[in-house]
Amino acid sequence: MKTVAILSGVLRFRSLRGEVERPRDKAWQQGQRGGQKTEAERYFLKAIHLDPTKGNCYMHYGQFLLEESRLLEAAEMAEKAARLDSGEFDVVFSAAHMLRQASLNEAAEKYYGQAASLRPNYPAALMNLGAILHLNGKLQQAEANYLRALELKPDDTITQSNLRKLWNIMEKQGLRTMSP
C-alpha cells in the first residue's frame, strides 16, 4: 500500500537529543489496515513538530493528505516542503504536482518553473512547465517549453499532442506559432 511506504519513510526524524530511529512501522501499518487514519496522521504531525525544518516531513504528510483527497491541505504541506527544500528537484517537482491537483495553477506554475530551473535539460520538467503555462494562458511561453522538451525527447507523444493542441489555440487567437 502506497501510504504504508510513505509512513515508513517518515520513521526517521530528529528528536531534541539527536538522531533517533522510531520503530513505529507496526503501529502505523495497523492503523492503516484498520482504517484508523487519525493515528497515522498523528505520527506525521509529531514528526513535523519534532523537526519543523525538514521539508520531507511536510512532503510525506502532504502525500498522505493527497491520498485522503484533502487536496488543499496537501498543497499547503507540499508548498512548505518546497520552501524548505527549494534546491531539491524531487521535492519542488512533487509540490508543483500537488498544487496542480488542488487547482492552484499559479502556485504550480511557480514550482514547475523552479523545477525546470533546477533541471533545465529534463524533458518532464519542461513538459509540465509547458502544460501549466498552457493552462494559465501563457501560450508563447508554453510553446517554448514544449519545443525545448521535444528537442531533448523528440518521441514524447504527450508533449507532441499538447503542442498540437496549443498551436490550434494560438492559430485561432491569431498568434504566431513556431509550427513548421
N, CA and C of each residue as an Amber inpcrd file, in Angstrom:
protein
   540
   0.8400000  -1.1670000   0.0000000   0.0000000   0.0000000   0.0000000
   0.8890000   1.2350000   0.0000000   0.5450000   2.2060000  -0.8410000
   1.3460000   3.4010000  -1.0160000   1.5150000   4.1750000   0.2910000
   0.4560000   4.2960000   1.0450000   0.5160000   5.0560000   2.2890000
   1.4940000   4.4280000   3.2670000   1.5370000   3.1080000   3.3310000
   2.4560000   2.4280000   4.2470000   3.8930000   2.7710000   3.8750000
   4.1860000   2.8070000   2.5800000   5.5340000   3.1620000   2.1390000
   5.8720000   4.5940000   2.5470000   4.9170000   5.4800000   2.4100000
   5.1330000   6.8670000   2.8180000   5.3760000   6.9320000   4.3160000
   4.5440000   6.2270000   5.0600000   4.6910000   6.2360000   6.5150000
   6.0520000   5.6950000   6.9250000   6.5050000   4.6600000   6.2440000
   7.8090000   4.0850000   6.5610000   8.9170000   5.1030000   6.3290000
   8.7460000   5.9350000   5.3110000   9.7490000   6.9470000   5.0130000
   9.8520000   8.0330000   6.0620000   8.8350000   8.2060000   6.8560000
   8.8200000   9.2500000   7.8730000   9.3430000   8.7450000   9.2070000
   9.6560000   7.4780000   9.2870000  10.0440000   6.9020000  10.5720000
  11.2740000   7.5450000  11.1840000  12.1460000   8.0510000  10.3470000
  13.3590000   8.6490000  10.9030000  13.1610000  10.1510000  11.0220000
  13.2290000  10.6300000  12.1820000  13.1910000  12.0650000  12.3980000
  13.9940000  12.3830000  13.6450000  14.3960000  13.6320000  13.7440000
  15.2800000  14.0140000  14.8420000  14.4850000  14.3660000  16.0830000
  14.9890000  13.9220000  17.2090000  14.4270000  14.3720000  18.4830000
  15.3450000  15.4610000  19.0080000  15.0220000  16.0200000  20.1200000
  15.8650000  17.0680000  20.6920000  17.2270000  16.5310000  21.1020000
  17.3420000  15.2310000  21.3040000  18.6130000  14.6280000  21.7350000
  19.4860000  14.1900000  20.5670000  19.0260000  14.2950000  19.3690000
  19.8150000  13.8670000  18.2180000  19.0200000  12.9090000  17.3540000
  19.7160000  12.2400000  16.4510000  19.0640000  11.3220000  15.5240000
  18.6060000  10.0650000  16.2590000  17.3330000   9.7750000  16.1460000
  16.7670000   8.5910000  16.7830000  15.8110000   7.9510000  15.7960000
  15.9580000   6.6600000  15.5980000  15.0230000   5.9500000  14.7310000
  13.8400000   5.5010000  15.5700000  12.6580000   5.8320000  15.1390000
  11.4370000   5.4840000  15.8660000  10.8040000   4.2490000  15.2250000
  10.7860000   3.1440000  15.9330000  10.2320000   1.9090000  15.3530000
   8.7020000   1.8830000  15.4440000   8.0510000   2.7080000  14.6370000
   6.5980000   2.7980000  14.6960000   5.9370000   2.1580000  13.4730000
   6.7140000   1.4500000  12.6690000   6.1600000   0.8110000  11.4750000
   4.9080000   0.0110000  11.7750000   5.0210000  -0.8700000  12.7410000
   3.9240000  -1.7940000  13.0250000   2.6520000  -1.0490000  13.4400000
   2.7990000  -0.0860000  14.3210000   1.6240000   0.6700000  14.7750000
   0.9990000   1.4280000  13.6190000   1.8290000   2.0120000  12.7770000
   1.2960000   2.7810000  11.6620000   0.5930000   1.8610000  10.6680000
   1.2060000   0.7120000  10.3850000   0.5980000  -0.2250000   9.4540000
  -0.7200000  -0.7460000  10.0000000  -0.7650000  -1.0280000  11.2960000
  -2.0180000  -1.4920000  11.8910000  -3.0780000  -0.4060000  11.7950000
  -2.6780000   0.8210000  12.0020000  -3.6160000   1.9310000  11.8760000
  -4.1680000   2.0210000  10.4670000  -3.3210000   1.7900000   9.4810000
  -3.7690000   1.8270000   8.0950000  -4.6870000   0.6500000   7.7750000
  -4.3130000  -0.5370000   8.2270000  -5.1270000  -1.7170000   7.9460000
  -6.4980000  -1.6010000   8.5790000  -6.5280000  -1.0530000   9.7580000
  -7.7900000  -0.9220000  10.4660000  -8.5750000   0.3040000  10.0490000
  -8.0590000   1.0360000   9.0850000  -8.7460000   2.2220000   8.6350000
  -8.6450000   3.3820000   9.6130000  -7.7210000   3.3020000  10.5570000
  -7.5740000   4.3540000  11.5580000  -6.5260000   5.3550000  11.0800000
  -6.9390000   6.2060000  10.1890000  -6.0240000   7.1690000   9.5780000
  -5.5810000   8.2310000  10.5800000  -6.3890000   8.4740000  11.5980000
  -6.0340000   9.5270000  12.5470000  -4.7500000   9.1970000  13.2940000
  -4.5130000   7.9300000  13.5780000  -3.2750000   7.5480000  14.2600000
  -2.0740000   7.8360000  13.3680000  -2.1810000   7.4610000  12.1110000
  -1.0930000   7.7320000  11.1720000  -0.8700000   9.2380000  11.0560000
  -1.9510000   9.9820000  10.9880000  -1.8280000  11.4350000  10.8660000
  -1.1300000  12.0360000  12.0950000  -1.4110000  11.5070000  13.2570000
  -0.7510000  11.9820000  14.4810000   0.7640000  11.8150000  14.3860000
   1.2080000  10.6950000  13.8200000   2.6450000  10.4610000  13.6880000
   3.2830000  11.4580000  12.7140000   2.5820000  11.7500000  11.6250000
   3.1070000  12.7500000  10.6990000   3.2530000  14.0910000  11.4000000
   2.2230000  14.4920000  12.1220000   2.2550000  15.7780000  12.8170000
   3.3360000  15.8050000  13.8880000   3.5490000  14.6680000  14.5400000
   4.6030000  14.5860000  15.5520000   5.9760000  14.7340000  14.8990000
   6.1650000  14.0900000  13.7630000   7.4400000  14.2100000  13.0440000
   7.6950000  15.6650000  12.6590000   6.6660000  16.3520000  12.1960000
   6.8010000  17.7670000  11.8360000   7.1260000  18.5940000  13.0750000
   6.4500000  18.3000000  14.1720000   6.6760000  19.0400000  15.4170000
   8.1120000  18.8610000  15.9200000   8.6360000  17.6450000  15.8220000
   9.9890000  17.3730000  16.3130000  11.0640000  18.0350000  15.4600000
  10.8030000  18.1770000  14.1670000  11.7760000  18.8650000  13.3190000
  11.0580000  19.6330000  12.2170000  10.5660000  20.8190000  12.5350000
   9.8000000  21.5970000  11.5600000  10.6410000  22.1710000  10.4190000
  11.9420000  21.9430000  10.4370000  12.7960000  22.4470000   9.3600000
  13.0360000  21.4080000   8.2680000  12.5120000  20.2050000   8.4300000
  12.7240000  19.1350000   7.4450000  11.5730000  19.1130000   6.4510000
  11.8820000  19.5020000   5.2380000  10.8670000  19.5490000   4.2000000
  10.2490000  18.2010000   3.8960000  11.0460000  17.1270000   4.0220000
  10.4970000  15.8120000   3.6680000   9.3710000  15.3900000   4.6060000
   9.3740000  15.8610000   5.8490000   8.2580000  15.5460000   6.7610000
   6.9610000  16.1490000   6.2320000   7.0380000  17.3960000   5.7710000
   5.8600000  18.0570000   5.2070000   5.4200000  17.3650000   3.9160000
   6.4060000  16.9550000   3.1060000   6.0660000  16.3210000   1.8300000
   5.3780000  14.9800000   2.0520000   5.8910000  14.1790000   2.9740000
   5.2540000  12.8910000   3.2450000   3.8450000  13.0890000   3.7960000
   3.7000000  14.0380000   4.6740000   2.3650000  14.3260000   5.2110000
   1.4540000  14.8180000   4.0860000   1.9840000  15.6400000   3.2060000
   1.2140000  16.1070000   2.0550000   0.7640000  14.9660000   1.1590000
   1.6380000  13.9940000   0.9500000   1.2650000  12.8390000   0.1270000
   0.1640000  12.0300000   0.8060000   0.2560000  11.9010000   2.1130000
  -0.7960000  11.2300000   2.8790000  -2.1190000  11.9790000   2.7040000
  -2.0910000  13.2900000   2.8530000  -3.3060000  14.0960000   2.7100000
  -3.8700000  13.9900000   1.2950000  -2.9930000  13.9360000   0.3140000
  -3.4240000  13.7910000  -1.0740000  -4.1790000  12.4820000  -1.2690000
  -3.6560000  11.4080000  -0.6850000  -4.3370000  10.1110000  -0.7710000
  -5.6950000  10.1350000  -0.0770000  -5.8280000  11.0190000   0.8900000
  -7.0950000  11.1700000   1.6080000  -8.0230000  12.1540000   0.8980000
  -7.6250000  12.6120000  -0.2720000  -8.3820000  13.5860000  -1.0720000
  -8.5570000  14.9230000  -0.3560000  -7.6220000  15.2590000   0.4720000
  -7.6120000  16.5510000   1.1670000  -6.6260000  17.4460000   0.4080000
  -7.0600000  17.8460000  -0.7840000  -6.1630000  18.4600000  -1.7540000
  -5.5660000  19.7870000  -1.3000000  -6.3690000  20.6590000  -0.7330000
  -5.8410000  21.9600000  -0.3220000  -4.8460000  21.8320000   0.8230000
  -5.1400000  20.9540000   1.7660000  -4.1980000  20.7150000   2.8650000
  -2.9060000  20.0950000   2.3350000  -3.0480000  19.1630000   1.3930000
  -1.8730000  18.5290000   0.7860000  -1.0210000  19.5710000   0.0770000
  -1.6780000  20.4590000  -0.6520000  -0.9560000  21.5060000  -1.3720000
  -0.2100000  22.4220000  -0.4100000  -0.8380000  22.7410000   0.7100000
  -0.1940000  23.5940000   1.7120000   1.0710000  22.9340000   2.2630000
   0.9910000  21.6480000   2.5640000   2.1610000  20.9300000   3.0780000
   3.2510000  20.8370000   2.0120000   2.8480000  20.5860000   0.7760000
   3.8140000  20.4820000  -0.3150000   4.5390000  21.8070000  -0.5270000
   3.7920000  22.8970000  -0.4290000   4.4160000  24.2070000  -0.6090000
   5.4120000  24.5020000   0.5180000   5.0670000  24.1170000   1.7410000
   6.0150000  24.2790000   2.8560000   7.2770000  23.4640000   2.5970000
   7.0950000  22.2410000   2.1260000   8.2450000  21.3820000   1.8310000
   9.1300000  22.0170000   0.7650000   8.5100000  22.5450000  -0.2800000
   9.2740000  23.1500000  -1.3710000  10.0050000  24.4100000  -0.9150000
   9.4080000  25.1620000  -0.0120000  10.0960000  26.3430000   0.5200000
  11.3100000  25.9230000   1.3560000  11.1530000  24.8690000   2.1390000
  12.2540000  24.4090000   2.9950000  13.3660000  23.7250000   2.2050000
  12.9920000  22.9780000   1.1770000  13.9650000  22.2300000   0.3720000
  13.9530000  22.7340000  -1.0710000  14.1070000  24.0380000  -1.2440000
  13.9490000  24.6670000  -2.5560000  14.9960000  24.2330000  -3.5800000
  16.0690000  23.6330000  -3.1430000  17.0900000  23.1530000  -4.0660000
  16.9580000  21.6870000  -4.4260000  15.9640000  21.0250000  -3.8690000
  15.7480000  19.5930000  -4.1240000  14.7090000  19.4130000  -5.2230000
  15.1520000  18.9670000  -6.3880000  14.2510000  18.8340000  -7.5330000
  13.0150000  18.0040000  -7.2130000  13.2000000  16.8270000  -6.6280000
  12.0660000  15.9330000  -6.3880000  11.0110000  16.5710000  -5.4950000
  11.4400000  17.3040000  -4.4970000  10.5010000  17.9690000  -3.5850000
   9.7460000  19.0680000  -4.3270000  10.4740000  19.8900000  -5.0670000
   9.8660000  21.0100000  -5.7850000   8.9130000  20.4990000  -6.8660000
   9.3310000  19.4890000  -7.6030000   8.5100000  18.9240000  -8.6810000
   7.2440000  18.2800000  -8.1090000   7.3820000  17.5440000  -7.0150000
   6.2120000  16.9340000  -6.3660000   5.2620000  17.9980000  -5.8310000
   5.8170000  19.0520000  -5.2760000   4.9800000  20.1470000  -4.7750000
   4.1770000  20.7610000  -5.9160000   4.8230000  20.9640000  -7.0460000
   4.1180000  21.5210000  -8.2060000   2.9560000  20.6210000  -8.6160000
   3.1900000  19.3090000  -8.6350000   2.1180000  18.3600000  -8.9780000
   0.9550000  18.4660000  -8.0010000   1.2550000  18.5210000  -6.7100000
   0.1870000  18.5920000  -5.7060000  -0.5940000  19.8940000  -5.8260000
   0.1040000  20.9740000  -6.0710000  -0.5690000  22.2600000  -6.2440000
  -1.4720000  22.2310000  -7.4720000  -0.9960000  21.6040000  -8.5210000
  -1.8120000  21.4920000  -9.7390000  -3.0510000  20.6350000  -9.4760000
  -2.8920000  19.5490000  -8.7390000  -4.0420000  18.6990000  -8.4280000
  -5.0690000  19.4340000  -7.5810000  -4.6080000  20.4040000  -6.8030000
  -5.5150000  21.2090000  -5.9820000  -6.0420000  22.4160000  -6.7680000
  -5.7520000  22.4640000  -8.0650000  -6.1730000  23.5570000  -8.9540000
  -5.5880000  24.9070000  -8.5510000  -4.4390000  24.8860000  -7.9240000
  -3.7210000  26.1130000  -7.5710000  -2.6630000  26.3470000  -8.6490000
  -3.1460000  26.6800000  -9.8450000  -2.2980000  26.6890000 -11.0290000
  -1.2160000  27.7590000 -11.0180000  -1.4810000  28.9180000 -10.4260000
  -0.4450000  29.9580000 -10.3660000   0.7180000  29.4940000  -9.4900000
   0.3980000  28.9260000  -8.3440000   1.4500000  28.4040000  -7.4630000
   2.1600000  27.2260000  -8.1250000   1.4000000  26.3680000  -8.7970000
   2.0030000  25.2320000  -9.5010000   2.9850000  25.7250000 -10.5580000
   2.6090000  26.7910000 -11.2570000   3.4990000  27.3630000 -12.2750000
   4.8280000  27.7970000 -11.6630000   4.7510000  28.4350000 -10.5100000
   5.9710000  28.8850000  -9.8260000   6.9030000  27.7020000  -9.5580000
   6.3480000  26.6140000  -9.0390000   7.1970000  25.4800000  -8.6630000
   7.6100000  24.6320000  -9.8610000   6.7650000  24.5410000 -10.8980000
   7.2240000  23.8720000 -12.1170000   8.3740000  24.6680000 -12.7350000
   8.2790000  25.9960000 -12.6770000   9.3660000  26.8360000 -13.1750000
  10.6440000  26.6240000 -12.3860000  10.5000000  26.5340000 -11.0790000
  11.6590000  26.2940000 -10.2130000  12.2610000  24.9200000 -10.5020000
  11.4080000  23.9210000 -10.6890000  11.8930000  22.5700000 -11.0030000
  12.6480000  22.5690000 -12.3310000  12.1060000  23.2700000 -13.3230000
  12.7730000  23.3380000 -14.6250000  14.1060000  24.0810000 -14.5210000
  14.1930000  25.0370000 -13.6190000  15.4690000  25.7330000 -13.3970000
  16.4930000  24.8090000 -12.7420000  16.0130000  23.9480000 -11.8480000
  16.9140000  23.0100000 -11.1810000  17.4290000  21.9430000 -12.1390000
  16.5830000  21.5340000 -13.0860000  16.9860000  20.5330000 -14.0870000
  16.5600000  21.0220000 -15.4710000  17.3170000  21.9590000 -16.0270000
  16.9120000  22.5820000 -17.2930000  16.9420000  21.6570000 -18.5040000
  17.5560000  20.5090000 -18.3870000  17.6050000  19.5670000 -19.5070000
  16.7850000  18.3100000 -19.2440000  15.8310000  18.4140000 -18.3470000
  14.9730000  17.2800000 -18.0080000  13.6260000  17.4700000 -18.7150000
  13.3420000  16.6460000 -19.7380000  12.1440000  16.8530000 -20.5510000
  10.8300000  16.8900000 -19.7600000  10.6880000  16.0390000 -18.7550000
   9.4330000  16.0140000 -17.9910000   9.2000000  17.3350000 -17.2640000
  10.2650000  17.9460000 -16.7660000  10.1220000  19.2390000 -16.0880000
   9.6620000  20.3050000 -17.0740000  10.2480000  20.3050000 -18.2600000
   9.8840000  21.2910000 -19.2770000   8.4770000  21.0560000 -19.8090000
   8.1110000  19.7950000 -19.9970000   6.7730000  19.4760000 -20.4850000
   5.7160000  19.9030000 -19.4760000   5.9550000  19.6210000 -18.1910000
   4.9880000  20.0120000 -17.1660000   4.9200000  21.5260000 -17.0100000
   6.0450000  22.2000000 -17.1230000   6.0240000  23.6590000 -17.0990000
   5.2340000  24.1790000 -18.2980000   5.4700000  23.5900000 -19.4640000
   4.7010000  23.9760000 -20.6490000   3.2110000  23.7610000 -20.4530000
   2.8500000  22.6490000 -19.8490000   1.4340000  22.3320000 -19.6420000
   0.7620000  23.3280000 -18.7010000   1.4270000  23.6930000 -17.6160000
   0.7990000  24.6270000 -16.6720000   0.7500000  26.0270000 -17.2750000
   1.7720000  26.4090000 -18.0280000   1.7310000  27.6960000 -18.7230000
   0.5830000  27.7140000 -19.7270000   0.3890000  26.6090000 -20.4220000
  -0.7150000  26.4290000 -21.3660000  -2.0440000  26.6440000 -20.6380000
  -2.2300000  25.9720000 -19.5080000  -3.4570000  26.1250000 -18.7170000
  -3.6410000  27.5500000 -18.2060000  -2.5420000  28.2040000 -17.8900000
  -2.6030000  29.5620000 -17.3530000  -2.6730000  30.6310000 -18.4460000
  -2.7750000  30.1920000 -19.7070000  -2.9490000  31.1350000 -20.8070000
  -1.6780000  31.8140000 -21.2820000  -0.5420000  31.3370000 -20.8640000
   0.7480000  31.9050000 -21.2810000   1.2660000  31.0620000 -22.4440000
   0.6100000  31.2610000 -23.5780000   0.7430000  30.3360000 -24.6960000
   2.1270000  30.3370000 -25.3310000   2.7160000  31.4920000 -25.5280000
   4.0300000  31.5170000 -26.1700000   5.1150000  30.9290000 -25.2650000
   5.0010000  31.1620000 -23.9730000   5.9490000  30.5410000 -23.0380000
   5.7370000  29.0270000 -23.0120000   4.4760000  28.6080000 -23.0730000
   4.1710000  27.1750000 -23.1010000   4.7980000  26.5330000 -24.3320000
   4.6350000  27.1980000 -25.4670000   5.1950000  26.6840000 -26.7170000
   6.7110000  26.5090000 -26.6090000   7.3850000  27.5010000 -26.0710000
   8.8470000  27.4300000 -25.9460000   9.2700000  26.2430000 -25.0780000
   8.5450000  26.0010000 -23.9990000   8.8930000  24.8810000 -23.1160000
   8.5800000  23.5360000 -23.7580000   7.4430000  23.4370000 -24.4540000
   7.1320000  22.1960000 -25.1690000   8.2070000  21.9020000 -26.2190000
   8.5930000  22.9330000 -26.9700000   9.5950000  22.7280000 -28.0160000
  10.9410000  22.3070000 -27.4310000  11.3370000  22.9260000 -26.3350000
  12.6020000  22.5390000 -25.6900000  12.5300000  21.1000000 -25.1850000
  11.3820000  20.7150000 -24.6110000  11.2050000  19.3340000 -24.1430000
  11.3310000  18.3610000 -25.3130000  10.7670000  18.7390000 -26.4610000
  10.8380000  17.8620000 -27.6350000  12.2400000  17.8150000 -28.2400000
  13.0210000  18.8630000 -28.0800000  14.4240000  18.8070000 -28.5100000
  15.1580000  17.7210000 -27.7300000  14.8340000  17.6310000 -26.4510000
  15.5030000  16.6710000 -25.5710000  14.9240000  15.2650000 -25.6930000
  13.6280000  15.1890000 -26.0010000  12.9610000  13.8880000 -26.1150000
  11.9520000  13.9670000 -27.2710000  12.4480000  13.8330000 -28.5040000
  11.6180000  14.0550000 -29.6880000  10.4370000  13.0940000 -29.8460000
  10.5180000  11.9200000 -29.2540000   9.4620000  10.9210000 -29.4460000
   8.3760000  10.9710000 -28.3670000   8.3410000  12.0060000 -27.5550000
   7.3590000  12.1040000 -26.4690000   5.9920000  12.4620000 -27.0500000
   5.1200000  11.4770000 -27.1250000   3.8140000  11.6690000 -27.7690000
   2.8950000  12.6040000 -26.9840000   3.0200000  12.6190000 -25.6700000
   2.1760000  13.5180000 -24.8690000   2.5510000  14.9700000 -25.1490000
   3.8320000  15.2510000 -25.1610000   4.2740000  16.6200000 -25.4430000
   3.9060000  17.0090000 -26.8680000   4.0590000  16.0830000 -27.8100000
   3.6650000  16.3620000 -29.1940000   2.1780000  16.7050000 -29.2800000
   1.3590000  15.9190000 -28.6050000  -0.0880000  16.1530000 -28.6050000
  -0.4350000  17.4980000 -27.9620000   0.1860000  17.7820000 -26.8150000
  -0.0580000  19.0610000 -26.1400000   0.3350000  20.2370000 -27.0330000
   1.4500000  20.0960000 -27.7260000   1.9190000  21.1640000 -28.6030000
   0.9540000  21.3830000 -29.7670000   0.4370000  20.3080000 -30.3590000
  -0.5460000  20.4500000 -31.4450000  -1.7980000  21.1820000 -30.9530000
  -2.2800000  20.8060000 -29.7640000  -3.4530000  21.4810000 -29.1900000
  -3.1560000  22.9590000 -28.9510000  -1.9740000  23.2320000 -28.4400000
  -1.5750000  24.6150000 -28.1890000  -1.5370000  25.4050000 -29.4900000
  -0.9400000  24.8330000 -30.5350000  -0.8640000  25.5260000 -31.8170000
  -2.2560000  25.8200000 -32.3720000  -3.1930000  24.8940000 -32.2010000
  -4.5670000  25.1410000 -32.6570000  -5.1640000  26.3510000 -31.9440000
  -4.9630000  26.4200000 -30.6470000  -5.4790000  27.5540000 -29.8630000
  -4.8070000  28.8480000 -30.3110000  -3.5050000  28.8050000 -30.4740000
  -2.7580000  30.0030000 -30.8660000  -3.1970000  30.4960000 -32.2400000
  -3.3950000  29.5810000 -33.1690000  -3.8310000  29.9720000 -34.5120000
  -5.2220000  30.5940000 -34.4750000  -6.1260000  30.0350000 -33.6680000
  -7.4750000  30.5990000 -33.5370000  -7.4370000  32.0040000 -32.9390000
  -6.4500000  32.2620000 -32.0960000  -6.3130000  33.5770000 -31.4720000
  -5.4680000  34.5320000 -32.3180000  -5.0120000  34.0450000 -33.4670000
  -4.2110000  34.8830000 -34.3520000  -2.7820000  35.0910000 -33.8820000
  -2.3200000  34.2220000 -33.0150000  -0.9480000  34.3270000 -32.5190000
   0.0020000  33.5830000 -33.4440000   1.1770000  34.1080000 -33.5730000
   2.2010000  33.4750000 -34.3910000   2.7720000  32.2770000 -33.6410000
   2.9270000  31.1730000 -34.3460000   3.4870000  29.9680000 -33.7310000
   4.8150000  29.6280000 -34.3970000   5.5300000  28.7360000 -33.7640000
   6.7770000  28.2340000 -34.3440000   6.5250000  26.9360000 -35.1010000
   5.2570000  26.6980000 -35.4300000   4.8560000  25.4830000 -36.1410000
   5.5570000  25.4050000 -37.4910000   6.0320000  24.1930000 -37.8540000
   6.7180000  24.0460000 -39.1510000   5.7700000  24.2250000 -40.3280000
